[in-house]
Amino acid sequence: MATESMTSLLSHITHAASPLDTIMQKNPDDIVITLAIRTPMCRYKTGSLSDTPLDALVLKILEQVRLRSNLGPALVEDICLGNVRDGQAAQFGRAAALAAGFPNTTAACRVNRFCSSGLAATQNIANEIAVGSIEIGIAVGAESLSTPNTRLDRPFVDEIMNANQDARDCMQEMGQTSENVARDFGISRQKQDEFALVSNNRAEAAQRAGWFDDEIVPITTHKDGKEIVVNKDEIRYGTTYERLSKLRPAFPEHGDRSTAGNSSQITDGAAAVLLMKRSKALELGQPIVAKYVGTAVAGVSPRIMGIGPVFAIPKLLSRYNLSLQRDIDVVEINEAFASMAVYCKDKLEIEWSKLNPRGGAIALGHPVGCTGARQIVTGLSECRRRGVKVLLTSMCMGSGMVSTTPLPWRWNLSADYDVRGWPVSLSMNVYEPAGFREVVIGPRVAFGRVKYVRWIGWREAYSQGVVRYLPYRIVIQLALASHMVLALANVPLSWTASRADGEPSVTKSTSYLPNPAEAVRHRT
């Protein structure tokens, strides 16, 4: 009888599986990220990386990938470098890979999709793995804006300039497109400065709290002829609205709403993402950081290129039947300019708590070829900090394009509860800077100390301290999120957990939701 009841319940829950459940499923052929790291983002011309050219940046980040992945270099079959401004990037990427310790059997290429080049590199490697061209690859985004680069210094040929207005608008400066967005959609200077203030304050708070520490790798380089170690972003501290409001327009010939303070900071930096199939990661004992789900690209008028995420994000979410408000936990959108960031936030109705929680390019900077990969690294780190599951990253690009990718972060859960005679045990892996450790939740189990994690709620789970007890509601939701079965149809659920500090145990009892289908759909 109990077996029949369990079968019925499993069938009920299976049919009620949500789109989010679907993308969270684990399959051997999943494309997964096993390492995501970046250099500090450093100021243009005066910063710590201003004397570090592109080839050196790529070399440094690839050395760190090789060292930190504990992966045999010969297993890496391709490296794709996302870069915008350097015409020799393909050559630099290949030479840097060889110098970093990868063998000559490891291929290399370069991709340029403007501001999304780092994300395009990730997409390229993921696609190569998906179709069987390679098994393991590295996506790199890097840009040295401080050192000399090639750039378009002449108009297009007459055949392009005379074709149509959109073709001619591809010559517009990015600052001009920002003013176009502000003017066309009524984004005031005040709104832009207010957004910039939030970005700067969040980045400052995140750096003070050490939230960037697990995503940044220290870089040894040279500045003014001296060897230095660069280990933190060069963020403007003490930004105030008063200071922002006094700045002069940056593009007065086009408008008066975009300034140096509410536009992305010009910086140098690099980021890297290591990808392979889930089956290969398990075979090699590689930690699975996230699952790559997919990417969507879209085009808009070049003169208002910044609004691109408004088109690409819904396009991608509809492909997987996901809801931005219900299913996405963290959203990283490139803050090329506050004008486009404000418009995208308002148009897509993105909650402030989800959008660029550690600040964006206005505060951290925008090394154009790097940012697509940098947002993946930062977003996944924030998902770990919060204990949430799905990151969505998006950015606009010059000449009116946009790219978007969702990345679920992993929860590993298994089953020790006894619910009406049905054995259901639950354990989970909690992220620490040193790796993943298991915390078992069950009758009278002492949790012990878990550095950097204290459970506050399902959505927010961070701060240094001791895991004391996990509220029953969170236990249930974690189980559901991982396709585990708890009898929730008015079933009394009781459990006891010991306090790590020796204080009395905590016991919780409840009847939860009225039926299993509603339980599966329910989210805090």
mmCIF file of C-alpha atoms in Angstrom, residues 29-300:
data_model
loop_
_atom_site.group_PDB
_atom_site.id
_atom_site.type_symbol
_atom_site.label_atom_id
_atom_site.label_comp_id
_atom_site.label_asym_id
_atom_site.label_seq_id
_atom_site.Cartn_x
_atom_site.Cartn_y
_atom_site.Cartn_z
ATOM 1 C CA ASP A 29 25.517 15.565 -21.651
ATOM 2 C CA ASP A 30 24.971 18.840 -19.776
ATOM 3 C CA ILE A 31 27.561 21.506 -20.556
ATOM 4 C CA VAL A 32 28.958 22.553 -17.190
ATOM 5 C CA ILE A 33 31.341 25.172 -15.851
ATOM 6 C CA THR A 34 33.992 23.764 -13.535
ATOM 7 C CA LEU A 35 36.024 26.927 -12.939
ATOM 8 C CA ALA A 36 35.220 30.629 -13.288
ATOM 9 C CA ILE A 37 37.845 33.209 -12.314
ATOM 10 C CA ARG A 38 38.931 36.720 -13.185
ATOM 11 C CA THR A 39 41.633 39.290 -12.644
ATOM 12 C CA PRO A 40 40.946 42.518 -10.796
ATOM 13 C CA MET A 41 39.361 45.289 -12.861
ATOM 14 C CA CYS A 42 41.880 48.153 -12.908
ATOM 15 C CA ARG A 43 41.618 51.772 -13.992
ATOM 16 C CA TYR A 44 42.455 53.018 -17.453
ATOM 17 C CA LYS A 45 45.955 54.509 -17.924
ATOM 18 C CA THR A 46 46.656 55.022 -14.208
ATOM 19 C CA GLY A 47 45.645 51.636 -12.800
ATOM 20 C CA SER A 48 47.695 48.664 -11.712
ATOM 21 C CA LEU A 49 47.232 46.847 -15.046
ATOM 22 C CA SER A 50 47.813 49.850 -17.294
ATOM 23 C CA ASP A 51 51.301 48.609 -18.258
ATOM 24 C CA THR A 52 50.078 45.041 -18.828
ATOM 25 C CA PRO A 53 49.316 44.470 -22.534
ATOM 26 C CA LEU A 54 46.707 42.058 -23.855
ATOM 27 C CA ASP A 55 49.055 39.116 -24.414
ATOM 28 C CA ALA A 56 50.304 39.382 -20.826
ATOM 29 C CA LEU A 57 46.743 39.570 -19.466
ATOM 30 C CA VAL A 58 45.736 36.439 -21.369
ATOM 31 C CA LEU A 59 48.901 34.659 -20.245
ATOM 32 C CA LYS A 60 48.233 35.492 -16.580
ATOM 33 C CA ILE A 61 44.618 34.309 -16.581
ATOM 34 C CA LEU A 62 45.432 31.092 -18.477
ATOM 35 C CA GLU A 63 48.234 30.288 -16.039
ATOM 36 C CA GLN A 64 45.721 30.596 -13.212
ATOM 37 C CA VAL A 65 43.229 28.326 -14.995
ATOM 38 C CA ARG A 66 45.910 25.665 -15.436
ATOM 39 C CA LEU A 67 47.053 25.892 -11.824
ATOM 40 C CA ARG A 68 43.644 26.110 -10.152
ATOM 41 C CA SER A 69 41.824 23.501 -12.217
ATOM 42 C CA ASN A 70 44.282 20.672 -11.463
ATOM 43 C CA LEU A 71 43.504 19.555 -14.994
ATOM 44 C CA GLY A 72 46.071 18.111 -17.369
ATOM 45 C CA PRO A 73 46.771 20.885 -19.914
ATOM 46 C CA ALA A 74 46.734 18.388 -22.781
ATOM 47 C CA LEU A 75 43.059 17.657 -22.062
ATOM 48 C CA VAL A 76 42.101 21.195 -23.115
ATOM 49 C CA GLU A 77 41.380 21.076 -26.844
ATOM 50 C CA ASP A 78 40.433 24.666 -27.623
ATOM 51 C CA ILE A 79 40.723 28.135 -26.119
ATOM 52 C CA CYS A 80 38.502 30.932 -27.397
ATOM 53 C CA LEU A 81 39.534 34.511 -26.628
ATOM 54 C CA GLY A 82 36.910 37.239 -26.637
ATOM 55 C CA ASN A 83 38.527 40.586 -27.454
ATOM 56 C CA VAL A 84 37.384 43.741 -29.225
ATOM 57 C CA ARG A 85 40.113 46.247 -29.925
ATOM 58 C CA ASP A 86 43.304 44.345 -30.698
ATOM 59 C CA GLY A 87 43.788 43.181 -34.273
ATOM 60 C CA GLN A 88 46.443 40.671 -33.173
ATOM 61 C CA ALA A 89 44.274 39.052 -30.500
ATOM 62 C CA ALA A 90 44.133 35.663 -32.245
ATOM 63 C CA GLN A 91 47.929 35.504 -32.411
ATOM 64 C CA PHE A 92 48.287 36.754 -28.830
ATOM 65 C CA GLY A 93 45.808 34.167 -27.543
ATOM 66 C CA ARG A 94 47.623 31.277 -29.164
ATOM 67 C CA ALA A 95 51.060 32.423 -27.991
ATOM 68 C CA ALA A 96 49.794 33.071 -24.454
ATOM 69 C CA ALA A 97 48.273 29.583 -24.271
ATOM 70 C CA LEU A 98 51.569 27.976 -25.262
ATOM 71 C CA ALA A 99 53.492 30.119 -22.772
ATOM 72 C CA ALA A 100 50.991 29.283 -20.007
ATOM 73 C CA GLY A 101 51.831 25.591 -20.260
ATOM 74 C CA PHE A 102 49.235 24.295 -22.700
ATOM 75 C CA PRO A 103 50.688 22.030 -25.407
ATOM 76 C CA ASN A 104 50.724 22.835 -29.101
ATOM 77 C CA THR A 105 47.856 20.361 -29.525
ATOM 78 C CA THR A 106 45.581 22.876 -27.766
ATOM 79 C CA ALA A 107 44.068 25.118 -30.423
ATOM 80 C CA ALA A 108 43.123 28.778 -29.969
ATOM 81 C CA CYS A 109 40.897 31.308 -31.698
ATOM 82 C CA ARG A 110 39.544 34.811 -31.230
ATOM 83 C CA VAL A 111 35.951 36.084 -31.322
ATOM 84 C CA ASN A 112 34.778 39.698 -31.452
ATOM 85 C CA ARG A 113 31.133 40.390 -30.666
ATOM 86 C CA PHE A 114 31.860 43.820 -29.242
ATOM 87 C CA CYS A 115 30.873 44.128 -25.558
ATOM 88 C CA SER A 116 29.618 40.537 -25.500
ATOM 89 C CA SER A 117 32.885 39.015 -26.719
ATOM 90 C CA GLY A 118 33.568 37.240 -23.411
ATOM 91 C CA LEU A 119 30.086 35.728 -23.443
ATOM 92 C CA ALA A 120 30.421 34.849 -27.135
ATOM 93 C CA ALA A 121 33.656 32.997 -26.330
ATOM 94 C CA THR A 122 31.768 31.012 -23.681
ATOM 95 C CA GLN A 123 28.982 30.272 -26.145
ATOM 96 C CA ASN A 124 31.484 29.142 -28.795
ATOM 97 C CA ILE A 125 33.208 26.699 -26.461
ATOM 98 C CA ALA A 126 29.856 25.381 -25.174
ATOM 99 C CA ASN A 127 28.639 24.838 -28.730
ATOM 100 C CA GLU A 128 31.844 23.021 -29.699
ATOM 101 C CA ILE A 129 31.391 20.676 -26.754
ATOM 102 C CA ALA A 130 27.687 20.170 -27.473
ATOM 103 C CA VAL A 131 28.259 19.025 -31.069
ATOM 104 C CA GLY A 132 31.233 16.829 -30.184
ATOM 105 C CA SER A 133 34.014 18.897 -31.743
ATOM 106 C CA ILE A 134 35.868 19.025 -28.435
ATOM 107 C CA GLU A 135 35.443 17.649 -24.912
ATOM 108 C CA ILE A 136 37.062 20.427 -22.866
ATOM 109 C CA GLY A 137 37.619 24.086 -23.644
ATOM 110 C CA ILE A 138 38.380 27.436 -22.047
ATOM 111 C CA ALA A 139 36.581 30.691 -22.775
ATOM 112 C CA VAL A 140 38.545 33.864 -22.060
ATOM 113 C CA GLY A 141 37.458 37.484 -22.185
ATOM 114 C CA ALA A 142 40.250 40.055 -22.019
ATOM 115 C CA GLU A 143 40.852 43.691 -22.853
ATOM 116 C CA SER A 144 43.747 46.059 -22.285
ATOM 117 C CA LEU A 145 42.282 49.467 -23.021
ATOM 118 C CA SER A 146 45.303 51.275 -21.575
ATOM 119 C CA THR A 147 47.770 49.910 -24.118
ATOM 120 C CA PRO A 148 47.776 50.776 -27.847
ATOM 121 C CA ASN A 149 45.162 49.005 -29.936
ATOM 122 C CA THR A 150 43.783 49.206 -33.426
ATOM 123 C CA ARG A 151 40.380 50.804 -33.986
ATOM 124 C CA LEU A 152 38.137 52.007 -36.769
ATOM 125 C CA ASP A 153 39.444 55.452 -37.721
ATOM 126 C CA ARG A 154 37.691 55.972 -41.030
ATOM 127 C CA PRO A 155 34.077 55.889 -42.278
ATOM 128 C CA PHE A 156 32.685 52.777 -43.898
ATOM 129 C CA VAL A 157 32.920 52.480 -47.661
ATOM 130 C CA ASP A 158 30.365 54.442 -49.670
ATOM 131 C CA GLU A 159 28.315 51.339 -50.471
ATOM 132 C CA ILE A 160 27.607 50.952 -46.736
ATOM 133 C CA MET A 161 27.247 54.632 -45.898
ATOM 134 C CA ASN A 162 24.735 55.092 -48.712
ATOM 135 C CA ALA A 163 22.756 51.897 -48.067
ATOM 136 C CA ASN A 164 20.389 52.942 -45.250
ATOM 137 C CA GLN A 165 20.217 54.854 -41.981
ATOM 138 C CA ASP A 166 20.793 51.807 -39.759
ATOM 139 C CA ALA A 167 24.016 51.035 -41.621
ATOM 140 C CA ARG A 168 25.200 54.630 -41.198
ATOM 141 C CA ASP A 169 24.207 54.588 -37.511
ATOM 142 C CA CYS A 170 26.799 51.859 -36.883
ATOM 143 C CA MET A 171 29.332 54.702 -37.008
ATOM 144 C CA GLN A 172 27.735 56.440 -34.017
ATOM 145 C CA GLU A 173 29.843 56.668 -30.870
ATOM 146 C CA MET A 174 28.563 54.704 -27.904
ATOM 147 C CA GLY A 175 28.095 57.904 -25.914
ATOM 148 C CA GLN A 176 25.824 59.201 -28.623
ATOM 149 C CA THR A 177 23.682 56.055 -28.434
ATOM 150 C CA SER A 178 23.375 56.581 -24.670
ATOM 151 C CA GLU A 179 22.057 60.086 -25.192
ATOM 152 C CA ASN A 180 19.672 58.737 -27.835
ATOM 153 C CA VAL A 181 18.229 56.246 -25.337
ATOM 154 C CA ALA A 182 17.899 58.900 -22.632
ATOM 155 C CA ARG A 183 16.150 61.296 -24.990
ATOM 156 C CA ASP A 184 13.912 58.773 -26.783
ATOM 157 C CA PHE A 185 12.686 57.079 -23.609
ATOM 158 C CA GLY A 186 12.715 59.956 -21.136
ATOM 159 C CA ILE A 187 15.528 58.727 -18.867
ATOM 160 C CA SER A 188 16.432 61.801 -16.820
ATOM 161 C CA ARG A 189 19.895 62.766 -15.621
ATOM 162 C CA GLN A 190 18.627 62.348 -12.051
ATOM 163 C CA LYS A 191 17.542 58.735 -12.627
ATOM 164 C CA GLN A 192 20.881 57.934 -14.212
ATOM 165 C CA ASP A 193 22.859 59.460 -11.353
ATOM 166 C CA GLU A 194 20.712 57.620 -8.814
ATOM 167 C CA PHE A 195 21.379 54.331 -10.599
ATOM 168 C CA ALA A 196 25.111 55.071 -10.734
ATOM 169 C CA LEU A 197 25.125 55.776 -7.005
ATOM 170 C CA VAL A 198 23.588 52.377 -6.268
ATOM 171 C CA SER A 199 26.139 50.626 -8.490
ATOM 172 C CA ASN A 200 29.091 52.339 -6.809
ATOM 173 C CA ASN A 201 27.762 51.828 -3.294
ATOM 174 C CA ARG A 202 27.085 48.146 -3.917
ATOM 175 C CA ALA A 203 30.551 47.542 -5.324
ATOM 176 C CA GLU A 204 32.169 49.332 -2.396
ATOM 177 C CA ALA A 205 30.112 47.352 0.122
ATOM 178 C CA ALA A 206 30.872 44.067 -1.660
ATOM 179 C CA GLN A 207 34.591 44.760 -1.667
ATOM 180 C CA ARG A 208 34.619 45.745 2.006
ATOM 181 C CA ALA A 209 32.752 42.530 2.860
ATOM 182 C CA GLY A 210 35.182 40.392 0.856
ATOM 183 C CA TRP A 211 32.538 39.108 -1.544
ATOM 184 C CA PHE A 212 34.854 39.431 -4.553
ATOM 185 C CA ASP A 213 37.633 37.416 -2.934
ATOM 186 C CA ASP A 214 36.586 33.997 -4.241
ATOM 187 C CA GLU A 215 36.271 35.170 -7.857
ATOM 188 C CA ILE A 216 39.482 37.226 -8.194
ATOM 189 C CA VAL A 217 42.896 35.646 -8.755
ATOM 190 C CA PRO A 218 45.922 37.781 -7.790
ATOM 191 C CA ILE A 219 48.085 38.819 -10.732
ATOM 192 C CA THR A 220 51.829 39.473 -10.557
ATOM 193 C CA THR A 221 52.774 42.084 -13.148
ATOM 194 C CA HIS A 222 54.798 45.259 -13.624
ATOM 195 C CA LYS A 223 53.830 48.885 -13.165
ATOM 196 C CA ASP A 224 56.248 51.756 -13.811
ATOM 197 C CA GLY A 225 59.083 49.239 -14.020
ATOM 198 C CA LYS A 226 58.360 47.632 -10.640
ATOM 199 C CA GLU A 227 56.918 44.194 -9.937
ATOM 200 C CA ILE A 228 53.563 44.378 -8.156
ATOM 201 C CA VAL A 229 50.791 42.015 -7.089
ATOM 202 C CA VAL A 230 47.291 43.120 -8.093
ATOM 203 C CA ASN A 231 44.542 41.498 -6.038
ATOM 204 C CA LYS A 232 41.542 43.822 -5.888
ATOM 205 C CA ASP A 233 39.299 45.897 -8.119
ATOM 206 C CA GLU A 234 40.048 49.601 -8.326
ATOM 207 C CA ILE A 235 36.682 50.931 -7.216
ATOM 208 C CA ARG A 236 35.795 54.537 -6.453
ATOM 209 C CA TYR A 237 35.051 54.775 -2.734
ATOM 210 C CA GLY A 238 32.846 57.411 -1.178
ATOM 211 C CA THR A 239 30.672 58.160 -4.215
ATOM 212 C CA THR A 240 27.766 60.477 -3.398
ATOM 213 C CA TYR A 241 24.805 61.741 -5.370
ATOM 214 C CA GLU A 242 26.023 65.295 -4.865
ATOM 215 C CA ARG A 243 29.341 64.516 -6.555
ATOM 216 C CA LEU A 244 27.655 62.692 -9.411
ATOM 217 C CA SER A 245 25.180 65.491 -10.025
ATOM 218 C CA LYS A 246 27.982 68.062 -10.406
ATOM 219 C CA LEU A 247 29.797 66.215 -13.209
ATOM 220 C CA ARG A 248 29.723 67.732 -16.672
ATOM 221 C CA PRO A 249 28.126 65.908 -19.615
ATOM 222 C CA ALA A 250 30.585 63.541 -21.277
ATOM 223 C CA PHE A 251 29.123 63.930 -24.761
ATOM 224 C CA PRO A 252 27.870 67.540 -24.928
ATOM 225 C CA GLU A 253 27.615 67.482 -28.709
ATOM 226 C CA HIS A 254 24.929 64.780 -28.394
ATOM 227 C CA GLY A 255 23.173 65.569 -25.099
ATOM 228 C CA ASP A 256 23.592 66.466 -21.443
ATOM 229 C CA ARG A 257 22.481 63.373 -19.475
ATOM 230 C CA SER A 258 25.433 60.969 -19.726
ATOM 231 C CA THR A 259 28.537 61.717 -17.652
ATOM 232 C CA ALA A 260 31.746 60.003 -16.638
ATOM 233 C CA GLY A 261 29.988 59.174 -13.371
ATOM 234 C CA ASN A 262 26.932 57.435 -14.804
ATOM 235 C CA SER A 263 28.760 55.672 -17.641
ATOM 236 C CA SER A 264 30.877 52.531 -17.374
ATOM 237 C CA GLN A 265 34.361 53.061 -16.033
ATOM 238 C CA ILE A 266 37.129 52.339 -18.564
ATOM 239 C CA THR A 267 39.262 49.504 -17.194
ATOM 240 C CA ASP A 268 41.650 46.674 -18.025
ATOM 241 C CA GLY A 269 41.016 43.062 -17.053
ATOM 242 C CA ALA A 270 40.482 39.424 -17.994
ATOM 243 C CA ALA A 271 38.209 36.531 -17.022
ATOM 244 C CA ALA A 272 38.128 32.828 -17.861
ATOM 245 C CA VAL A 273 35.569 30.013 -17.780
ATOM 246 C CA LEU A 274 36.441 26.304 -18.034
ATOM 247 C CA LEU A 275 33.750 24.138 -19.665
ATOM 248 C CA MET A 276 33.155 20.441 -20.326
ATOM 249 C CA LYS A 277 30.332 17.893 -20.258
ATOM 250 C CA ARG A 278 28.984 16.797 -16.885
ATOM 251 C CA SER A 279 30.068 13.218 -17.586
ATOM 252 C CA LYS A 280 33.625 14.368 -18.278
ATOM 253 C CA ALA A 281 33.690 16.524 -15.133
ATOM 254 C CA LEU A 282 32.587 13.572 -13.004
ATOM 255 C CA GLU A 283 35.131 11.308 -14.694
ATOM 256 C CA LEU A 284 37.954 13.761 -13.957
ATOM 257 C CA GLY A 285 36.747 14.702 -10.468
ATOM 258 C CA GLN A 286 36.232 18.336 -11.449
ATOM 259 C CA PRO A 287 33.916 20.456 -9.246
ATOM 260 C CA ILE A 288 30.727 21.431 -11.074
ATOM 261 C CA VAL A 289 30.092 25.129 -10.513
ATOM 262 C CA ALA A 290 27.176 25.666 -12.890
ATOM 263 C CA LYS A 291 25.279 24.286 -15.852
ATOM 264 C CA TYR A 292 25.285 26.231 -19.114
ATOM 265 C CA VAL A 293 21.714 26.297 -20.430
ATOM 266 C CA GLY A 294 21.770 28.398 -23.588
ATOM 267 C CA THR A 295 22.223 31.786 -25.207
ATOM 268 C CA ALA A 296 19.998 34.089 -27.238
ATOM 269 C CA VAL A 297 21.057 36.989 -29.418
ATOM 270 C CA ALA A 298 18.884 39.770 -30.816
ATOM 271 C CA GLY A 299 19.279 42.905 -32.875
ATOM 272 C CA VAL A 300 17.919 46.430 -32.387
#
